[in-house]
Amino acid sequence: MKLSKTARAEDTLVEEDGEVLEVLEDLVRGVYGEPGLKLLRFMLEHGYVAEELLTRDTGIKSNEGRRILQKMSEENIVVPGKLRTGDGVLHIWRLNKPGLRSAVLMRLRKAREKLAARLSFEAGNIVYECPRCGKRYTLDEAYVNDFICPSDGEVLVESNKGEAVRVLQESISRIDALIRRLERVRE
Ligand SMILES: [Zn+2]
């Protein structure tokens, strides 16, 4: 019983793109926990999950599974449907690919915003760090603590800004590339 797959470009989002899939899985795990991730993987693999077969197919208690699917549908990442079978009708849920793509895009844009803020902070400020625990402090924070790490008493050193900036820039370009790939799918 496989649902026919439509050929619209926007339906072919996530599962073919390993990096995008990883973001999606993180997102779903973060919001819906491991059972949510199980449901997502099942739907990606099989095209849908049936309420009547939830426990048999996924091992998730049907109440819990239903509650999660309901929440997912409020977030527009799954849509309900019905599937006729030989002996009746199954109430099924399918992934809403455009909704998934929007959710992933939103997640990426938020992450990018945070990194960009971090980058402009790093680029515009002297930052101190603890060589022992790696915690980072502004000049003011370091000054107030007499340039001693409040966590472990280690002497703070001025951080190698170039390295931090490079790492942030790399992360931002990686996110930008993902965003471009996802936006291209919409065309
Ligand atoms: Zn420390």
Coordinates of C-alpha atoms and ligand atoms in Angstrom, one line a residue:
M1 CA 0.0 0.0 0.0
K2 CA 2.1 2.9 -1.2
L3 CA 0.6 6.3 -1.8
S4 CA 1.3 7.6 -5.2
K5 CA 3.9 10.3 -5.1
T6 CA 3.2 13.5 -6.9
A7 CA 6.0 15.0 -9.1
R8 CA 5.8 18.5 -7.9
A9 CA 9.3 19.9 -7.1
E10 CA 8.3 21.2 -3.7
D11 CA 7.4 17.6 -2.7
T12 CA 10.9 16.4 -3.2
L13 CA 12.4 18.3 -0.3
V14 CA 14.1 16.8 2.5
E15 CA 14.8 13.1 2.3
E16 CA 17.2 13.4 -0.6
D17 CA 19.3 16.0 1.0
G18 CA 21.3 14.5 3.9
E19 CA 22.2 17.8 5.5
V20 CA 18.6 19.1 5.3
L21 CA 17.4 15.8 6.7
E22 CA 19.7 16.2 9.6
V23 CA 18.4 19.6 10.5
L24 CA 14.8 18.3 10.2
E25 CA 15.5 15.4 12.4
D26 CA 17.1 17.6 15.1
L27 CA 14.2 20.0 14.9
V28 CA 11.6 17.2 15.3
R29 CA 13.6 15.5 18.1
G30 CA 13.8 18.8 19.9
V31 CA 10.1 19.6 19.7
Y32 CA 8.5 16.1 19.8
G33 CA 11.1 13.9 21.4
E34 CA 12.2 10.5 20.3
P35 CA 8.7 9.2 19.5
G36 CA 8.2 12.2 17.2
L37 CA 11.5 11.3 15.4
K38 CA 10.3 7.7 15.1
L39 CA 7.0 8.9 13.5
L40 CA 8.9 11.2 11.1
R41 CA 11.2 8.4 10.0
F42 CA 8.4 6.0 9.5
M43 CA 6.5 8.5 7.4
L44 CA 9.6 9.4 5.3
E45 CA 10.1 5.7 4.7
H46 CA 6.5 4.6 4.1
G47 CA 4.8 7.7 2.9
Y48 CA 2.2 7.7 5.7
V49 CA 1.4 6.3 9.1
A50 CA -2.0 4.9 9.9
E51 CA -3.6 5.6 13.3
E52 CA -5.0 2.1 13.5
L53 CA -1.6 0.6 13.0
L54 CA 0.4 3.1 14.9
T55 CA 1.5 0.8 17.7
R56 CA 2.1 -2.2 15.5
D57 CA 4.2 -0.2 13.0
T58 CA 6.2 2.1 15.2
G59 CA 6.0 0.7 18.7
I60 CA 4.6 4.0 20.0
K61 CA 1.6 3.9 22.3
S62 CA -1.3 5.0 20.1
N63 CA -2.5 7.8 22.5
E64 CA 1.0 9.3 22.6
G65 CA 1.4 8.9 18.9
R66 CA -1.9 10.6 18.2
R67 CA -1.1 13.4 20.5
I68 CA 2.2 14.0 18.7
L69 CA 0.6 13.8 15.2
Q70 CA -2.1 16.2 16.3
K71 CA 0.5 18.7 17.5
M72 CA 2.5 18.2 14.2
S73 CA -0.7 18.9 12.3
E74 CA -1.2 22.2 14.2
E75 CA 2.4 23.1 13.1
N76 CA 1.4 22.2 9.5
I77 CA 4.0 19.5 9.1
V78 CA 1.6 16.6 8.7
V79 CA -1.8 16.4 7.1
P80 CA -4.6 13.9 7.8
G81 CA -6.1 11.6 5.2
K82 CA -8.0 8.4 4.6
L83 CA -6.9 5.3 2.9
R84 CA -9.3 2.7 1.7
T85 CA -8.1 -0.9 2.1
G86 CA -9.7 -4.2 1.4
D87 CA -11.5 -4.3 4.7
G88 CA -12.2 -0.7 5.6
V89 CA -10.7 2.7 5.9
L90 CA -7.5 3.7 7.6
H91 CA -7.0 7.2 9.1
I92 CA -3.6 8.2 8.0
W93 CA -1.2 11.0 8.4
R94 CA 1.2 12.1 5.7
L95 CA 4.1 14.6 5.8
N96 CA 3.3 18.0 4.5
K97 CA 6.5 18.6 2.5
P98 CA 6.0 22.4 1.9
G99 CA 5.2 22.8 5.6
L100 CA 8.3 20.8 6.6
R101 CA 10.4 22.9 4.3
S102 CA 9.1 26.1 5.9
A103 CA 9.8 24.7 9.3
V104 CA 13.4 23.8 8.4
L105 CA 13.9 27.2 6.7
M106 CA 12.6 29.0 9.8
R107 CA 14.9 26.9 12.0
L108 CA 17.9 27.7 9.8
R109 CA 17.2 31.4 9.6
K110 CA 16.9 31.6 13.4
A111 CA 20.2 29.7 13.8
R112 CA 21.8 32.1 11.3
E113 CA 20.6 35.1 13.1
K114 CA 22.2 33.9 16.4
L115 CA 25.5 33.1 14.6
A116 CA 25.5 36.5 12.9
A117 CA 24.9 38.3 16.2
R118 CA 27.7 36.2 17.8
L119 CA 30.0 37.0 14.8
S120 CA 29.4 40.8 15.1
F121 CA 30.1 40.5 18.8
E122 CA 33.3 38.6 18.3
A123 CA 34.4 40.9 15.6
G124 CA 33.7 44.1 17.6
N125 CA 34.8 43.2 21.1
I126 CA 37.8 41.9 22.9
V127 CA 36.9 38.5 24.3
Y128 CA 38.7 36.7 27.1
E129 CA 38.5 33.0 27.5
C130 CA 39.4 30.4 30.1
P131 CA 42.1 28.0 28.9
R132 CA 40.8 25.4 31.3
C133 CA 37.0 25.3 30.8
G134 CA 36.7 27.3 27.6
K135 CA 34.1 29.8 28.9
R136 CA 34.3 33.1 27.2
Y137 CA 34.0 36.6 28.8
T138 CA 33.6 40.1 27.6
L139 CA 36.3 42.6 28.7
D140 CA 33.9 44.0 31.3
E141 CA 33.2 40.5 32.7
A142 CA 36.9 39.6 32.8
Y143 CA 37.7 42.9 34.4
V144 CA 35.1 42.5 37.2
N145 CA 36.6 39.1 37.9
D146 CA 40.2 40.3 38.0
F147 CA 40.8 38.3 34.8
I148 CA 40.3 35.0 36.8
C149 CA 37.7 32.5 35.6
P150 CA 34.9 32.4 38.2
S151 CA 34.3 28.8 37.6
D152 CA 37.7 27.3 38.2
G153 CA 40.1 30.1 39.1
E154 CA 42.2 29.9 36.0
V155 CA 43.8 33.1 34.6
L156 CA 41.8 34.3 31.6
V157 CA 43.6 35.0 28.3
E158 CA 42.6 37.2 25.4
S159 CA 41.0 34.8 22.9
N160 CA 42.2 34.1 19.5
K161 CA 39.5 36.1 17.8
G162 CA 40.6 35.1 14.3
E163 CA 39.8 31.5 15.0
A164 CA 36.4 32.2 16.5
V165 CA 35.5 34.5 13.7
R166 CA 36.6 31.9 11.1
V167 CA 34.5 29.1 12.7
L168 CA 31.4 31.4 12.9
Q169 CA 31.8 32.5 9.3
E170 CA 32.1 28.9 8.2
S171 CA 28.9 27.9 10.1
I172 CA 27.1 30.8 8.5
S173 CA 28.1 30.0 5.0
R174 CA 27.1 26.4 5.6
I175 CA 23.6 27.5 6.7
D176 CA 23.4 29.9 3.8
A177 CA 24.1 27.1 1.4
L178 CA 21.3 25.0 3.0
I179 CA 18.9 27.9 2.8
R180 CA 19.7 28.4 -0.9
R181 CA 19.1 24.8 -1.6
L182 CA 15.8 24.9 0.2
E183 CA 14.7 28.1 -1.5
R184 CA 15.6 26.7 -4.9
V185 CA 13.2 23.8 -4.3
R186 CA 10.3 26.3 -4.2
E187 CA 10.8 27.6 -7.7
Ligands
ZN1 ZN 37.3 28.3 33.6

